[in-house]
Coordinates of N, CA, C and O in Angstrom, one line a residue:
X1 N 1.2 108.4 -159.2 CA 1.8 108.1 -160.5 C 3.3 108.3 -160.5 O 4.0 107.5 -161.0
X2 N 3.8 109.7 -159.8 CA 5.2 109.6 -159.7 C 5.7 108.5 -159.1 O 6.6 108.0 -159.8
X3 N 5.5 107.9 -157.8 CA 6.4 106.8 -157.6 C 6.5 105.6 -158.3 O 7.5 104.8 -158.2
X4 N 5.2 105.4 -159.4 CA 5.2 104.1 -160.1 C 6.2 104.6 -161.2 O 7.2 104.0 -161.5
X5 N 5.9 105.5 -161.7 CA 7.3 105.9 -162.8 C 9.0 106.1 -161.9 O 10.1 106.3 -162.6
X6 N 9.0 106.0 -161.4 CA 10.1 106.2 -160.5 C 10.7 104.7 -160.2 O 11.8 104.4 -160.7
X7 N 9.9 103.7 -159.2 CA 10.2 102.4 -159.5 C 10.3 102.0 -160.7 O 11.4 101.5 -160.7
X8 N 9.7 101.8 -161.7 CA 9.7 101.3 -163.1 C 11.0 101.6 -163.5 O 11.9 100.8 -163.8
X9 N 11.3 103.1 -163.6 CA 12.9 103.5 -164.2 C 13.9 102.9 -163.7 O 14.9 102.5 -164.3
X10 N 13.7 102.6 -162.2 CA 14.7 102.1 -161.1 C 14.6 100.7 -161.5 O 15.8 100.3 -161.5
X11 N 13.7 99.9 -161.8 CA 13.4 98.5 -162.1 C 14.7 98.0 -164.0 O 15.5 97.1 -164.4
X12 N 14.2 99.2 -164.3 CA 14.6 99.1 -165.2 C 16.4 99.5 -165.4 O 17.2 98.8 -166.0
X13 N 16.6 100.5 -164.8 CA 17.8 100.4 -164.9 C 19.3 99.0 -163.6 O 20.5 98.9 -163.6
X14 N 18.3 98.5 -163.0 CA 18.6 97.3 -162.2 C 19.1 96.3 -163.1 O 20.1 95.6 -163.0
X15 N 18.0 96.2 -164.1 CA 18.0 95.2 -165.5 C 19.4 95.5 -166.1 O 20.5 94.9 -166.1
X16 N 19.0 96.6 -166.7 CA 20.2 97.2 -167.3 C 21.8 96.8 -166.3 O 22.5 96.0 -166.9
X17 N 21.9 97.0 -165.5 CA 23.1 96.8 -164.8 C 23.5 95.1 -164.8 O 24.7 94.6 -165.0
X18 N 22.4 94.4 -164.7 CA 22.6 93.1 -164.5 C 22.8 92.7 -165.6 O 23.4 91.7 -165.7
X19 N 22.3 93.4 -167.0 CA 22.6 92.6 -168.0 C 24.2 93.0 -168.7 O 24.9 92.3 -169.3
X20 N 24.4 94.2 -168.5 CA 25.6 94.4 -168.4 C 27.1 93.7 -167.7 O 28.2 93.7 -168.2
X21 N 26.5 93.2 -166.3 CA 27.2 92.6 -165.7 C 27.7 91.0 -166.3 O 28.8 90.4 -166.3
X22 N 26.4 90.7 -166.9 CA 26.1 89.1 -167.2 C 26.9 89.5 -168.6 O 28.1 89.5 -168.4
X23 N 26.7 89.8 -169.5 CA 27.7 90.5 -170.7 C 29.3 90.4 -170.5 O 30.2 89.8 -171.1
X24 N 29.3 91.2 -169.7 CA 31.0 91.0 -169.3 C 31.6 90.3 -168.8 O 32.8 90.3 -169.3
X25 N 31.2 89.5 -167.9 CA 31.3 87.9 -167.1 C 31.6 87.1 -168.4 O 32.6 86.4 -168.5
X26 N 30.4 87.2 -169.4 CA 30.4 86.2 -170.7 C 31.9 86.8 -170.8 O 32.8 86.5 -170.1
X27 N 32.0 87.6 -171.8 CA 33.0 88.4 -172.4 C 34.7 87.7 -171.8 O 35.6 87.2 -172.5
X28 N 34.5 88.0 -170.5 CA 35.7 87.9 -170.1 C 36.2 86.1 -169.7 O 37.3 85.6 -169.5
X29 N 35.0 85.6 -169.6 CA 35.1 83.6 -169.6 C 35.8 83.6 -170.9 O 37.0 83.3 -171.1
X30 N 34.9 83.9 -172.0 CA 34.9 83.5 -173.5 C 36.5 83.6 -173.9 O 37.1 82.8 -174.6
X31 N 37.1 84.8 -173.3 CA 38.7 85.5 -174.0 C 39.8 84.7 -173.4 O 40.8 84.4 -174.0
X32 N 39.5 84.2 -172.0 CA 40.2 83.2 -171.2 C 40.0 82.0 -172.1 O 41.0 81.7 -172.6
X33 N 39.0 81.3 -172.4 CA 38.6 80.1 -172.6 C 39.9 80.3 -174.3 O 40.8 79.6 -174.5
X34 N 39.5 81.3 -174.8 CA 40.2 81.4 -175.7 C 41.9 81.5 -175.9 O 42.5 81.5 -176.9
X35 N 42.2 81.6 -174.9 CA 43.5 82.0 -174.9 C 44.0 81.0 -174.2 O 45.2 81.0 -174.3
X36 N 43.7 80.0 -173.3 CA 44.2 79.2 -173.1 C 44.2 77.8 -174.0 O 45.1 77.0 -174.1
X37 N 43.0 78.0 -174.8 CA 42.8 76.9 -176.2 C 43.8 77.2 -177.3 O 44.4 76.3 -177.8
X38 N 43.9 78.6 -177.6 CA 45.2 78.8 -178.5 C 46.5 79.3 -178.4 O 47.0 79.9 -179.4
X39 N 47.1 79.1 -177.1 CA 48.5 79.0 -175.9 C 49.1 78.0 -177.1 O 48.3 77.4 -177.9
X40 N 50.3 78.0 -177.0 CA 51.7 77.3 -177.4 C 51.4 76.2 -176.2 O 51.3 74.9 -176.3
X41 N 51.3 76.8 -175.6 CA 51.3 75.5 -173.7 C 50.1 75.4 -173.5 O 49.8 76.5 -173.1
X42 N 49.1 74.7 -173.6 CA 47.3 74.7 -173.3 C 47.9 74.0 -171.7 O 49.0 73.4 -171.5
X43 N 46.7 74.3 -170.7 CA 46.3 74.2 -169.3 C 47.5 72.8 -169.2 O 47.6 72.2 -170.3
X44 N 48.1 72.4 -168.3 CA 48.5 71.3 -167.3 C 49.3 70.4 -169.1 O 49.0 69.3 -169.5
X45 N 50.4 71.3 -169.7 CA 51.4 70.6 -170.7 C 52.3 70.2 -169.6 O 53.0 70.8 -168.8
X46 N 52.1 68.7 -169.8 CA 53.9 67.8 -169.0 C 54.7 67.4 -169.9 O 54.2 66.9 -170.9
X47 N 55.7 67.4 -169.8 CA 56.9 66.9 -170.8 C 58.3 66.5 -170.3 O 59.2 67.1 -169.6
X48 N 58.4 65.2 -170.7 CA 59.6 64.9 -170.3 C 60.7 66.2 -170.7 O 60.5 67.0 -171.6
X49 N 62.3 66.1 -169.5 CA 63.0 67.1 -170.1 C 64.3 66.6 -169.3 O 64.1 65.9 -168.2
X50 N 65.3 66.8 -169.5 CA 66.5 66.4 -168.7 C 66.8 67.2 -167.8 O 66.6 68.3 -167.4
X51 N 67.4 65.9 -167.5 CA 67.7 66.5 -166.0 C 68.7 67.7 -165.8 O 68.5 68.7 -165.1
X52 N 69.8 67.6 -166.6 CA 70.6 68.7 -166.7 C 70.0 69.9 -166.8 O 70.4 70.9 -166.2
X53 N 68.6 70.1 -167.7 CA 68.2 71.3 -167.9 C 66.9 71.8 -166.8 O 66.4 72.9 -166.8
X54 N 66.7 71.0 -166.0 CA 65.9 71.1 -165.0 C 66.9 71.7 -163.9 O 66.6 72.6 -163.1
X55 N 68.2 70.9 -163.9 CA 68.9 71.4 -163.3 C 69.8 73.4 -163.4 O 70.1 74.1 -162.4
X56 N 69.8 73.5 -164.4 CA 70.4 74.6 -164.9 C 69.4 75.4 -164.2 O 69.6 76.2 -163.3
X57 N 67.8 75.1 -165.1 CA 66.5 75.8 -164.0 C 66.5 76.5 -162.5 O 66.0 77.5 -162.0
X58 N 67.1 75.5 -162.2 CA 66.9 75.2 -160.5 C 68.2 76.4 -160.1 O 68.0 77.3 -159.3
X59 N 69.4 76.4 -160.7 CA 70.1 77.2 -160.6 C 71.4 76.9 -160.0 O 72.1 77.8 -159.4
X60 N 71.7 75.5 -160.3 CA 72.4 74.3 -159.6 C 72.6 73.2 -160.7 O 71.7 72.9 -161.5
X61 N 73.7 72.7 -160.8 CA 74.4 72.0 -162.2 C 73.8 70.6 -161.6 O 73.4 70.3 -160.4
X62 N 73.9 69.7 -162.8 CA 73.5 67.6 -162.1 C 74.8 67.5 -161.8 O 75.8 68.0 -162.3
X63 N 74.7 66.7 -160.5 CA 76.0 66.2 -159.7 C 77.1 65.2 -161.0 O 76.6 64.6 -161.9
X64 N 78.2 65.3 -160.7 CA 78.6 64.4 -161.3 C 78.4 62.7 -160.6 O 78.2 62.4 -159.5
X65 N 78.5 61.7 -161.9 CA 77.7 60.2 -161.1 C 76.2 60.4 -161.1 O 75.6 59.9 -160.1
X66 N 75.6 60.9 -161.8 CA 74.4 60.8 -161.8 C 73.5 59.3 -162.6 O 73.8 59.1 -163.7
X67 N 72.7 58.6 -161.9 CA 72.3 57.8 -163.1 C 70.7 57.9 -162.6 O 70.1 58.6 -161.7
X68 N 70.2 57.0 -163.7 CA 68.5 56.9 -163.0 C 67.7 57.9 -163.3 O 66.5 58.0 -163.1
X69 N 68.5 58.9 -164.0 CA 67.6 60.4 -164.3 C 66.0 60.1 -164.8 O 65.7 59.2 -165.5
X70 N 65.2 61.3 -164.3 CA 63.5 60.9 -164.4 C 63.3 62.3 -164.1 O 63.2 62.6 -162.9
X71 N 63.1 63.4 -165.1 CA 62.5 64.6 -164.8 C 61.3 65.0 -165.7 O 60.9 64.3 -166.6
X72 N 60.8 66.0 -165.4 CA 59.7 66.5 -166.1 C 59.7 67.9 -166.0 O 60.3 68.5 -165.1
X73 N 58.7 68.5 -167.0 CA 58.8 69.6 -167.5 C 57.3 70.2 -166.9 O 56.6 69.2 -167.0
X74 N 56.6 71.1 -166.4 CA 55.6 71.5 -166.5 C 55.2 72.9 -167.0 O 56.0 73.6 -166.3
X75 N 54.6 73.6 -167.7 CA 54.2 74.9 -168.4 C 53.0 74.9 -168.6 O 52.1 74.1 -168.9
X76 N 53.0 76.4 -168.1 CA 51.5 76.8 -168.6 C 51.2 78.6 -167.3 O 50.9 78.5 -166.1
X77 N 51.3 79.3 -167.7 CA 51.6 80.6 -167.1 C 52.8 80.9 -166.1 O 52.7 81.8 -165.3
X78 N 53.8 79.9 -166.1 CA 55.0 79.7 -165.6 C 56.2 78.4 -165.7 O 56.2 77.7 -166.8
X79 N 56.6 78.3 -165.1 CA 57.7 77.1 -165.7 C 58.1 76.5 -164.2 O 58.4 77.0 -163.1
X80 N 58.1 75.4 -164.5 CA 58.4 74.3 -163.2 C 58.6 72.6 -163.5 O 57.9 72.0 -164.4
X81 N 59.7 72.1 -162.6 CA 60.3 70.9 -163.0 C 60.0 70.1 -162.0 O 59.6 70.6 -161.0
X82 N 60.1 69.0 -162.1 CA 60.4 68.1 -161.2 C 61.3 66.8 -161.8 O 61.8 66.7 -163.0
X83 N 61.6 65.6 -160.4 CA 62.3 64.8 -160.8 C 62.9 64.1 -160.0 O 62.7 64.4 -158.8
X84 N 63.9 62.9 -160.2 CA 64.5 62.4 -159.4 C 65.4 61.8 -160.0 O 65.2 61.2 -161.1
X85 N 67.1 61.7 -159.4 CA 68.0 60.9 -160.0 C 68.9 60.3 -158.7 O 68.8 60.7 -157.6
X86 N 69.7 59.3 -158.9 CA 70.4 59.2 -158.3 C 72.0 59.3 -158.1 O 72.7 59.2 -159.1
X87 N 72.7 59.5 -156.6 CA 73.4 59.9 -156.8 C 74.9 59.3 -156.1 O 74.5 58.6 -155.2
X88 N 76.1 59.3 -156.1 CA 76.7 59.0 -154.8 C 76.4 59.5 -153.7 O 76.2 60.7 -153.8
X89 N 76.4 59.2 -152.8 CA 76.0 59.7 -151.0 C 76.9 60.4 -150.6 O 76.6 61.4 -150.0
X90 N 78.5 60.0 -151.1 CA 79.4 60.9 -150.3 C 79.3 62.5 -150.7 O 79.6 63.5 -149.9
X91 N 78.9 62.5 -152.1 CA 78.7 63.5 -153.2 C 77.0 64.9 -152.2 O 76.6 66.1 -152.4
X92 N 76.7 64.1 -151.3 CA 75.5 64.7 -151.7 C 75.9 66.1 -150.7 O 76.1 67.2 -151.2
X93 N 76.0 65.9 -149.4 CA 76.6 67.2 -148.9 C 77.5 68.3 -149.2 O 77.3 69.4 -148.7
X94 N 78.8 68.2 -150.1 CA 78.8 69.0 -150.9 C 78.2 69.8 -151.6 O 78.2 71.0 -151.4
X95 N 77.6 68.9 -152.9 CA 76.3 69.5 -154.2 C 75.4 70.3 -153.1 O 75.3 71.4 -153.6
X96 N 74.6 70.3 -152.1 CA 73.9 70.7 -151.4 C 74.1 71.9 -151.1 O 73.4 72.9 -151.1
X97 N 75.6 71.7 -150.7 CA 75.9 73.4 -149.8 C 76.3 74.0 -151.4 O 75.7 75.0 -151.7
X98 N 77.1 73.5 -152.3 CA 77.7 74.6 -153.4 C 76.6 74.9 -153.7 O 76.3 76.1 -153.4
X99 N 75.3 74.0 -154.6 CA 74.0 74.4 -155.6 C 73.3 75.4 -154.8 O 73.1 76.5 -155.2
X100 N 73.0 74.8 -153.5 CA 71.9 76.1 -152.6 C 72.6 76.9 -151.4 O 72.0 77.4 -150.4
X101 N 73.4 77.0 -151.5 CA 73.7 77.8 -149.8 C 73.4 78.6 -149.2 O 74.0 79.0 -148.2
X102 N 71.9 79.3 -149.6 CA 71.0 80.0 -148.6 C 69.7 78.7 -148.2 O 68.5 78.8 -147.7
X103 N 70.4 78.0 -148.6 CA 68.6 77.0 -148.7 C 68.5 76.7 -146.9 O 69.5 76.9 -146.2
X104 N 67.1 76.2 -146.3 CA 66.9 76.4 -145.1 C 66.3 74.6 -145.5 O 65.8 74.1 -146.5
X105 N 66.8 73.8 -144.1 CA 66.7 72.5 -143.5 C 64.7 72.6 -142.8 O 64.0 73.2 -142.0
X106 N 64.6 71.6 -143.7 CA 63.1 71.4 -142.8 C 62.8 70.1 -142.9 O 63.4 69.4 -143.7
X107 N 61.6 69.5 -142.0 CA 61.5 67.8 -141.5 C 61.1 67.6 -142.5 O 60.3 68.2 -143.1
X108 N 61.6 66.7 -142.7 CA 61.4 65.7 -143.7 C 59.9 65.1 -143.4 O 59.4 65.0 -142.2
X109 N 59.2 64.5 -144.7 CA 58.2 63.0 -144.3 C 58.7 62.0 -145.5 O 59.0 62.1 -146.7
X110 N 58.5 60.9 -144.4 CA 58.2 59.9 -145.0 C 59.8 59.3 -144.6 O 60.4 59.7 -143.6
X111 N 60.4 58.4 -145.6 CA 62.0 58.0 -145.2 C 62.8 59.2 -145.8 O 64.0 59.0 -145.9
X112 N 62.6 60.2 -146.0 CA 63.9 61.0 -146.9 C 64.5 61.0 -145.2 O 63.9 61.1 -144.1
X113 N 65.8 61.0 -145.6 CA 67.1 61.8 -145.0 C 67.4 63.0 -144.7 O 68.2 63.2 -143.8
X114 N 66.9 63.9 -145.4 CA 67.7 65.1 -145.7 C 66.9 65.9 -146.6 O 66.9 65.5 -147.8
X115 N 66.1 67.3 -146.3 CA 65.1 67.9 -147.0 C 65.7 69.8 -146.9 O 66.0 70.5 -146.0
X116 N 65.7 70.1 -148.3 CA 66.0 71.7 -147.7 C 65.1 72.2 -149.0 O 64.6 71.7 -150.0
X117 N 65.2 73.4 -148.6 CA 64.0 74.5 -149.6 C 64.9 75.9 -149.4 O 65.2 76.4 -148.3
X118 N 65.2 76.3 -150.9 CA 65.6 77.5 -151.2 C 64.7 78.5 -151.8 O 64.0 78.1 -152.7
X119 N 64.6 80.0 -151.3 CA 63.6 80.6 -152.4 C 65.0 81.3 -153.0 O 65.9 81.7 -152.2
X120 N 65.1 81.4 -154.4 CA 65.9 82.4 -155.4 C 65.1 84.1 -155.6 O 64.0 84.3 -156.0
X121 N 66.0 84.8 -155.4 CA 65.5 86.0 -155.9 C 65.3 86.2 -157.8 O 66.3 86.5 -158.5
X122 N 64.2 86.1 -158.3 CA 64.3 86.3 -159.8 C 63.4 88.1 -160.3 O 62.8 89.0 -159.6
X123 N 63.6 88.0 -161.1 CA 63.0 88.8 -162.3 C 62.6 88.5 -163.5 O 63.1 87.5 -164.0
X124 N 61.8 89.1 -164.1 CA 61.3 89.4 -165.1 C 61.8 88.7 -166.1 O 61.5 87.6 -166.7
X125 N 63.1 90.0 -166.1 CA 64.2 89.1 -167.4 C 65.1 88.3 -167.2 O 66.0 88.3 -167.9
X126 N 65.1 87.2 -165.7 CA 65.6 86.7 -165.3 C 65.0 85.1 -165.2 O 64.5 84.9 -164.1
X127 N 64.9 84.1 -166.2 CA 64.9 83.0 -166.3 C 65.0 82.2 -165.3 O 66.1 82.4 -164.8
X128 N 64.2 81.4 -164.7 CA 65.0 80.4 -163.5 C 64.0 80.3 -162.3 O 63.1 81.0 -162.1
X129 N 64.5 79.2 -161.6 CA 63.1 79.0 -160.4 C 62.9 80.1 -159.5 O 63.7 81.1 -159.7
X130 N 62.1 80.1 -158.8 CA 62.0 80.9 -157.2 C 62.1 80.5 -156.4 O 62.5 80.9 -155.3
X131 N 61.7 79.1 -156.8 CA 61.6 78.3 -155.2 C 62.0 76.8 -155.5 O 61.5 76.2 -156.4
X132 N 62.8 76.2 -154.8 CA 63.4 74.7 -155.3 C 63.3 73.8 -153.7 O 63.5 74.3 -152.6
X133 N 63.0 72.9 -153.8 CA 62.8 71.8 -152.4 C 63.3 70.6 -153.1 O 62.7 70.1 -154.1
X134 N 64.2 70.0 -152.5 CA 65.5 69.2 -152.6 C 65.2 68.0 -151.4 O 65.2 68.3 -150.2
X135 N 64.8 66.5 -152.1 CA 64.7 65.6 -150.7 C 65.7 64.8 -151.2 O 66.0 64.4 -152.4
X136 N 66.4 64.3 -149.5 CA 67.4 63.1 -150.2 C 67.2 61.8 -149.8 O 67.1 62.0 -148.6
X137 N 67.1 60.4 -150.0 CA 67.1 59.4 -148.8 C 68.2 58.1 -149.4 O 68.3 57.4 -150.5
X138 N 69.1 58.1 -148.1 CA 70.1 57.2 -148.4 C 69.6 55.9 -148.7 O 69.0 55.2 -147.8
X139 N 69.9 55.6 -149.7 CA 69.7 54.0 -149.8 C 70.9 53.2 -149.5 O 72.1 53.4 -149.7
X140 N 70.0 51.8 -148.9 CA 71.5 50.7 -148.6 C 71.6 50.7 -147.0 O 72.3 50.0 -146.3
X141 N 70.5 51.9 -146.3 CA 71.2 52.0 -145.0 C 72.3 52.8 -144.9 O 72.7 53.7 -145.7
X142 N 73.1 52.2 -143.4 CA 74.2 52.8 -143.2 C 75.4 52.7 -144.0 O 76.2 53.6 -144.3
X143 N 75.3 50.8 -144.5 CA 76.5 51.1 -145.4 C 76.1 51.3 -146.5 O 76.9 50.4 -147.0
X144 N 75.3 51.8 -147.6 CA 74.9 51.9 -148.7 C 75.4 53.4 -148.9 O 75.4 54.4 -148.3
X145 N 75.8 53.0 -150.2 CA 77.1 54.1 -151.0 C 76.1 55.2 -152.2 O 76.7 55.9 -153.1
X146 N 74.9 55.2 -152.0 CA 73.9 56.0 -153.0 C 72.6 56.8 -152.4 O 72.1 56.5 -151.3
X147 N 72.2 57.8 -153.2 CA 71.4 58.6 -152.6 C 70.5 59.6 -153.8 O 70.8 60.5 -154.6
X148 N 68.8 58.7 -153.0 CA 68.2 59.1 -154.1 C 67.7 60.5 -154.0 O 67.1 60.8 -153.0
X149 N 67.7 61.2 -154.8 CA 67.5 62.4 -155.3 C 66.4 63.1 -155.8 O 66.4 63.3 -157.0
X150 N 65.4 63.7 -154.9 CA 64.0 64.2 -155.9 C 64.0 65.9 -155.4 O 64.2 66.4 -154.3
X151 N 63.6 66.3 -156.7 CA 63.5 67.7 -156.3 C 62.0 68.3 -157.3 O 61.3 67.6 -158.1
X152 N 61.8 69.8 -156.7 CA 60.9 70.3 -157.3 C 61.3 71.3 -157.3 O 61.9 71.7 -156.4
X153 N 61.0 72.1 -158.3 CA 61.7 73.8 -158.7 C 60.4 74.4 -159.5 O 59.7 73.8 -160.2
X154 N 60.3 75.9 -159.2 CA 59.3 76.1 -160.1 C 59.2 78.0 -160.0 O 58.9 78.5 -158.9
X155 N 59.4 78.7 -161.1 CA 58.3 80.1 -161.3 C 57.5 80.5 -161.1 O 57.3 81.5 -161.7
X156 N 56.6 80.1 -160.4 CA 55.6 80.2 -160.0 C 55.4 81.5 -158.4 O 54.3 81.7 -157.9

């Protein structure tokens, strides 16, 4: 008789643990589900935004001669942009070295020209990307006087 009371308690407190478990699991879905439903920003908000302020973001001004501007806004537990504009070509190796000058050169795909990726040191109370990847590709060819511009920046 002692071992059957002994398993039973054990049986029983097994239950106990698991329903506890399953309780809190609920608990902690339910508060998420909730807080992303009544967020300012709900899951995957896109929004258009300019480019200037994407740019400010990134931590780097829009080149002067900019036309064609096309950015976006992303939010939702951090802040990140994207976009593309175009630009003069002669323009673009300068804006490159002043905007990023720790940024590091890596291969490109596809036709871009010219690819770099900067990480920024941020904080807390410090607004602004972490990480920015900058592609360029000359249009026109060799003699073609423009250069299109897509970047991605983000907090994350």
């Amino acid at each position: 008789m002692h071992m059957r009371t002994t398993t039973r308690w054990l049986l029983w407190g097994m239950w106990w643990a698991c329903l506890v478990f399953v309780v809190g699991a609920a608990w902690w879905f339910g508060r998420t589900m909730f807080y992303a439903a009544s967020s300012d920003d709900p899951p995957g908000t896109v929004t258009e935004a300019g480019c200037a302020e994407a740019m400010d973001f990134s931590g780097a001004a829009l080149p002067e001669g900019t036309r064609d501007e096309d950015c976006t806004s992303h939010t939702w537990g951090g802040q990140a942009y994207d976009g593309s504009f175009r630009m003069p070509r002669a323009a673009v190796g300068g804006w490159l070295a002043e905007s990023f000058p720790d940024a590091t050169d890596f291969p490109c795909d596809g036709d871009d020209d010219k690819c770099v990726h900067a990480l920024r040191e941020t904080h807390a109370h410090t607004p602004g990307a972490y990480t920015v990847t900058v592609s360029v590709h000359y249009e026109g060819g060799s003699a073609g006087d423009t250069a299109l511009v897509t970047f991605d920046a983000s907090s994350y």
